[in-house]
Amino acid sequence: MDRIPILKLGDCLIVSLHVDLHDRLALTLQDDLANRVVSTGARGVLIDISGLDMVDSFIGRVLGNIATLCQVLDAETVIVGLRPAVAITLVELGVTWTHVRTALNIERGMALLQHHVSLTAPEETRDDPDDAQR
Amino acid sequence: MSIPNLSRLLQNDADRLVQEWLTAQLDAGTFRRDLLSEGDLRRDSQAFFTAFLQALEAGTTPTPEGPAWEEVRAVLGSLSKTRAAQGFTASEVATFVLSLKQPLFRRLFTAMSSSPEQLQEDLWTTTVVLDQLGLYTLEIYQRSREDIILRQRQELLELSTPVVKVWQGIVALPLIGTLDSERTQVVMESLLERIVETESTVAIIDITGVPTVDTLVAQHLLRAVAAARLMGAECIISGIRPQIAQTIVHLGIDLSSVTTKANFADAISLALTRSGFQVTRARPQ
């Protein structure tokens, strides 16, 4: 069965959607991502949907759920790369993702995640120049 | 059948008939000397008359719908389109064809005065043909006018939504006029496209030029804000006049999810601060 690949980059997981998501694939992605976040202890998740031409209300809701779910597992989630048409469609469908972070592109999304991860990292792993001197 | 009669009649003194028709058109009172020269009218009339004659000769049916009438329809169509663009009124355009009746009838009358029944039949057929041509002309005229209106509407829509890049990462959208669903769509699309293009993180929607804000307009605005947020840009709504602020409060519209500012200057200053810029005066005034 088809699966969406989930890439790991440092503390973050990256998912890039290029094939059109059908409903079952979206649900599989939701399961896979939850498992991977727990197994890798990822602190950030980036979902790039710039390759999607079309997002219906179900996919919109599932993507929102995925983001919320990852946040519950303490992984900051950013959805990036919405095309204008997709954004308009989602708003028209009433999906506003008020609890989900969004960014224009992967670069911006990664910057957001890095910022968040560095802020919330536990004391001992934080790169603090003062610590290094001591 | 009157068609052979008619075409023979027309062929015999085509030049004089065209001349008479021209005179009829010039005297009709609906002729627009300011829009059309006499020479142009003569050319148009001659073109129509030639096509009309050809169609009469070739056509077996007296109704102007068959393939034989294609040329006539083409001539009338282009004439109607040009005149619609020039600003002729409907009756002025229709007179072109209908004014052919008088000289035509006069000829039929003299030629057939011996057989009144045949004359009546011929008159009727000719009237039907010319009326249908007149109606066709009007139809094309109306369609061209509608096309013009549609195009102007489209152009106005596009003109009315400039998205301005204010600073690196900041775009502004000064809204002027009333927001309806169709305009919101265009506004939203151009705003989002510019956000992608300029990689902006802050979008300022300035509604100084919006006369009234009712629940519907507010809803449209909130929608644009939500869409921009999905693209990763925060929105600031500025230019809310005192009366509009009162209306918003009276209507119970909830704008708490959006940053709002009274004027554009405040919005720009906030946008700059949010993007990490600091504006200072270089030298004291």
Coordinates of N, CA and C in Angstrom, one line a residue, chain B residues 21-124:
Chain B
W21 N -32.1 54.8 -50.8 CA -32.0 54.3 -49.4 C -31.1 55.2 -48.5
L22 N -30.0 55.6 -49.2 CA -29.1 56.5 -48.4 C -29.8 57.8 -48.0
T23 N -30.5 58.3 -49.0 CA -31.3 59.5 -48.7 C -32.3 59.3 -47.5
A24 N -32.9 58.1 -47.6 CA -33.9 57.8 -46.5 C -33.2 57.7 -45.2
Q25 N -32.0 57.1 -45.2 CA -31.2 57.0 -43.9 C -30.8 58.4 -43.4
L26 N -30.3 59.2 -44.4 CA -29.9 60.5 -43.9 C -31.0 61.4 -43.4
D27 N -32.2 61.2 -44.0 CA -33.3 62.0 -43.6 C -34.1 61.4 -42.3
A28 N -33.6 60.2 -41.9 CA -34.4 59.5 -40.9 C -34.4 60.2 -39.5
G29 N -33.5 61.2 -39.4 CA -33.5 61.9 -38.1 C -32.7 61.1 -37.0
T30 N -32.4 59.9 -37.3 CA -31.6 59.1 -36.3 C -30.2 59.0 -36.8
F31 N -29.9 59.6 -38.0 CA -28.5 59.5 -38.5 C -27.6 60.3 -37.7
R32 N -26.5 59.7 -37.3 CA -25.5 60.5 -36.4 C -24.3 60.9 -37.2
R33 N -24.5 62.2 -37.6 CA -23.3 62.8 -38.4 C -22.1 62.9 -37.6
D34 N -22.3 63.0 -36.3 CA -21.1 63.2 -35.4 C -20.3 61.9 -35.3
L35 N -21.0 60.7 -35.5 CA -20.3 59.5 -35.3 C -19.9 58.8 -36.6
L36 N -20.6 59.1 -37.7 CA -20.4 58.4 -38.9 C -20.4 59.4 -40.1
S37 N -19.4 59.3 -41.0 CA -19.4 60.1 -42.2 C -20.3 59.6 -43.2
E38 N -20.7 60.4 -44.2 CA -21.6 60.0 -45.2 C -20.9 58.9 -46.1
G39 N -19.6 59.1 -46.3 CA -18.9 58.1 -47.1 C -18.9 56.7 -46.5
D40 N -18.7 56.7 -45.2 CA -18.7 55.4 -44.5 C -20.1 54.8 -44.6
L41 N -21.1 55.6 -44.5 CA -22.5 55.1 -44.6 C -22.7 54.5 -46.0
R42 N -22.2 55.2 -47.0 CA -22.4 54.8 -48.3 C -21.7 53.4 -48.5
R43 N -20.5 53.3 -47.9 CA -19.8 52.0 -48.1 C -20.5 50.9 -47.4
D44 N -21.0 51.2 -46.2 CA -21.7 50.1 -45.4 C -23.0 49.7 -46.2
S45 N -23.7 50.7 -46.7 CA -24.9 50.4 -47.4 C -24.7 49.6 -48.6
Q46 N -23.6 50.0 -49.4 CA -23.3 49.3 -50.6 C -22.9 47.8 -50.3
A47 N -22.2 47.6 -49.2 CA -21.7 46.3 -48.8 C -23.0 45.4 -48.5
F48 N -23.8 46.0 -47.7 CA -25.0 45.3 -47.3 C -25.9 45.0 -48.5
F49 N -26.0 46.0 -49.4 CA -26.9 45.8 -50.5 C -26.4 44.7 -51.4
T50 N -25.1 44.7 -51.7 CA -24.5 43.6 -52.5 C -24.8 42.3 -51.9
A51 N -24.5 42.1 -50.6 CA -24.7 40.9 -50.0 C -26.2 40.4 -50.0
F52 N -27.0 41.4 -49.8 CA -28.5 41.2 -49.8 C -28.9 40.6 -51.1
L53 N -28.4 41.3 -52.2 CA -28.8 40.9 -53.5 C -28.3 39.5 -53.8
Q54 N -27.1 39.2 -53.4 CA -26.5 37.9 -53.7 C -27.4 36.8 -52.9
A55 N -27.7 37.1 -51.7 CA -28.5 36.2 -50.9 C -29.9 35.9 -51.6
L56 N -30.5 37.0 -52.1 CA -31.8 36.9 -52.7 C -31.7 36.0 -54.0
E57 N -30.6 36.2 -54.7 CA -30.4 35.4 -55.9 C -30.2 33.9 -55.6
A58 N -29.4 33.7 -54.6 CA -29.0 32.3 -54.3 C -30.0 31.6 -53.4
G59 N -30.7 32.4 -52.6 CA -31.6 31.8 -51.6 C -32.9 31.3 -52.2
T60 N -33.3 30.1 -51.7 CA -34.6 29.6 -52.2 C -35.7 29.9 -51.1
T61 N -35.2 30.1 -49.9 CA -36.2 30.4 -48.8 C -36.1 31.9 -48.6
P62 N -37.3 32.5 -48.3 CA -37.3 33.9 -48.0 C -36.9 34.3 -46.5
T63 N -36.5 33.3 -45.8 CA -36.1 33.6 -44.4 C -34.6 33.7 -44.3
P64 N -34.1 34.7 -43.7 CA -32.6 35.0 -43.7 C -31.9 34.1 -42.7
E65 N -32.0 32.8 -42.8 CA -31.3 31.9 -41.8 C -30.4 30.9 -42.5
G66 N -30.7 30.6 -43.8 CA -29.9 29.6 -44.5 C -28.5 30.0 -44.8
P67 N -27.7 29.1 -45.3 CA -26.3 29.4 -45.6 C -26.1 30.5 -46.6
A68 N -27.1 30.7 -47.5 CA -27.0 31.8 -48.5 C -26.9 33.2 -47.9
W69 N -27.5 33.3 -46.7 CA -27.5 34.6 -46.0 C -26.4 34.9 -45.1
E70 N -25.4 34.0 -45.2 CA -24.2 34.1 -44.3 C -23.5 35.5 -44.4
E71 N -23.3 35.8 -45.7 CA -22.6 37.1 -46.0 C -23.4 38.3 -45.4
V72 N -24.7 38.2 -45.6 CA -25.5 39.3 -45.1 C -25.4 39.4 -43.6
R73 N -25.5 38.3 -43.0 CA -25.3 38.3 -41.5 C -24.0 38.8 -41.1
A74 N -22.9 38.4 -41.8 CA -21.6 38.9 -41.5 C -21.5 40.4 -41.6
V75 N -22.0 40.9 -42.7 CA -22.0 42.4 -42.9 C -22.7 43.1 -41.7
L76 N -24.0 42.6 -41.5 CA -24.8 43.2 -40.4 C -24.1 43.1 -39.0
G77 N -23.5 41.9 -38.8 CA -22.9 41.7 -37.5 C -21.7 42.6 -37.3
S78 N -20.9 42.8 -38.3 CA -19.7 43.6 -38.0 C -20.1 45.1 -37.9
L79 N -21.2 45.5 -38.7 CA -21.7 46.8 -38.7 C -22.3 47.1 -37.3
S80 N -23.0 46.1 -36.8 CA -23.7 46.3 -35.5 C -22.6 46.4 -34.4
K81 N -21.6 45.6 -34.5 CA -20.6 45.6 -33.4 C -19.8 47.0 -33.4
T82 N -19.4 47.4 -34.6 CA -18.7 48.7 -34.7 C -19.6 49.8 -34.1
R83 N -20.9 49.8 -34.5 CA -21.7 50.9 -34.1 C -22.0 50.9 -32.6
A84 N -22.1 49.6 -32.1 CA -22.3 49.5 -30.6 C -21.1 50.1 -29.9
A85 N -19.9 49.8 -30.4 CA -18.7 50.4 -29.8 C -18.6 51.9 -29.9
Q86 N -19.2 52.4 -31.1 CA -19.1 53.9 -31.3 C -20.1 54.6 -30.5
G87 N -21.1 53.9 -29.9 CA -22.1 54.6 -29.1 C -23.4 54.9 -29.7
F88 N -23.7 54.2 -30.8 CA -25.0 54.4 -31.4 C -26.1 53.8 -30.5
T89 N -27.3 54.3 -30.6 CA -28.4 53.7 -29.8 C -29.0 52.6 -30.6
A90 N -29.9 51.8 -29.9 CA -30.4 50.6 -30.6 C -31.3 51.0 -31.8
S91 N -32.1 52.1 -31.7 CA -33.0 52.4 -32.8 C -32.2 53.0 -34.0
E92 N -31.1 53.7 -33.6 CA -30.2 54.2 -34.7 C -29.6 53.0 -35.5
V93 N -29.3 51.9 -34.8 CA -28.7 50.8 -35.5 C -29.8 50.1 -36.3
A94 N -30.9 49.9 -35.7 CA -32.0 49.2 -36.4 C -32.5 49.9 -37.7
T95 N -32.5 51.3 -37.6 CA -32.9 52.1 -38.8 C -32.2 51.7 -40.0
F96 N -30.9 51.3 -39.9 CA -30.1 51.0 -41.0 C -30.8 50.0 -42.0
V97 N -31.3 48.9 -41.4 CA -32.0 47.9 -42.2 C -33.4 48.4 -42.5
L98 N -34.1 48.8 -41.5 CA -35.5 49.1 -41.7 C -35.8 50.2 -42.7
S99 N -34.9 51.1 -42.8 CA -35.1 52.2 -43.7 C -35.1 51.8 -45.2
L100 N -34.6 50.6 -45.4 CA -34.6 50.0 -46.8 C -36.0 49.8 -47.3
K101 N -37.0 49.6 -46.3 CA -38.3 49.3 -46.7 C -39.0 50.2 -47.7
Q102 N -38.9 51.5 -47.3 CA -39.6 52.5 -48.1 C -39.3 52.4 -49.6
P103 N -38.0 52.6 -49.9 CA -37.6 52.6 -51.4 C -38.0 51.2 -52.0
L104 N -37.8 50.2 -51.3 CA -38.1 48.8 -51.8 C -39.6 48.7 -52.1
F105 N -40.4 49.1 -51.1 CA -41.9 49.0 -51.3 C -42.4 49.8 -52.5
R106 N -41.8 51.0 -52.6 CA -42.2 51.9 -53.7 C -42.0 51.2 -55.0
R107 N -40.8 50.5 -55.1 CA -40.5 49.8 -56.4 C -41.5 48.6 -56.6
L108 N -41.7 47.9 -55.6 CA -42.6 46.7 -55.7 C -44.0 47.2 -56.1
F109 N -44.4 48.4 -55.6 CA -45.7 48.9 -55.8 C -45.9 49.3 -57.3
T110 N -44.9 50.0 -57.8 CA -45.0 50.3 -59.3 C -44.9 49.1 -60.2
A111 N -44.1 48.2 -59.8 CA -43.9 47.0 -60.7 C -45.1 46.1 -60.7
M112 N -45.8 46.0 -59.6 CA -46.9 45.0 -59.5 C -48.2 45.6 -59.3
S113 N -48.4 46.8 -59.7 CA -49.7 47.5 -59.5 C -50.8 46.7 -60.2
S114 N -50.4 45.9 -61.2 CA -51.5 45.2 -62.0 C -52.0 44.0 -61.2
S115 N -51.2 43.4 -60.4 CA -51.8 42.3 -59.6 C -51.7 42.5 -58.1
P116 N -52.7 43.0 -57.5 CA -52.7 43.4 -56.1 C -52.5 42.2 -55.2
E117 N -53.0 41.0 -55.5 CA -52.8 39.9 -54.6 C -51.3 39.5 -54.5
Q118 N -50.6 39.5 -55.7 CA -49.2 39.2 -55.8 C -48.4 40.3 -55.0
L119 N -48.9 41.5 -55.2 CA -48.2 42.6 -54.5 C -48.3 42.5 -53.0
Q120 N -49.5 42.1 -52.5 CA -49.6 41.9 -51.1 C -48.7 40.9 -50.5
E121 N -48.7 39.8 -51.3 CA -47.8 38.6 -50.9 C -46.3 39.1 -50.8
D122 N -45.9 39.8 -51.9 CA -44.5 40.2 -52.0 C -44.2 41.2 -50.9
L123 N -45.1 42.1 -50.6 CA -44.9 43.1 -49.5 C -44.6 42.3 -48.2
W124 N -45.5 41.4 -48.0 CA -45.4 40.6 -46.7 C -44.1 39.9 -46.6

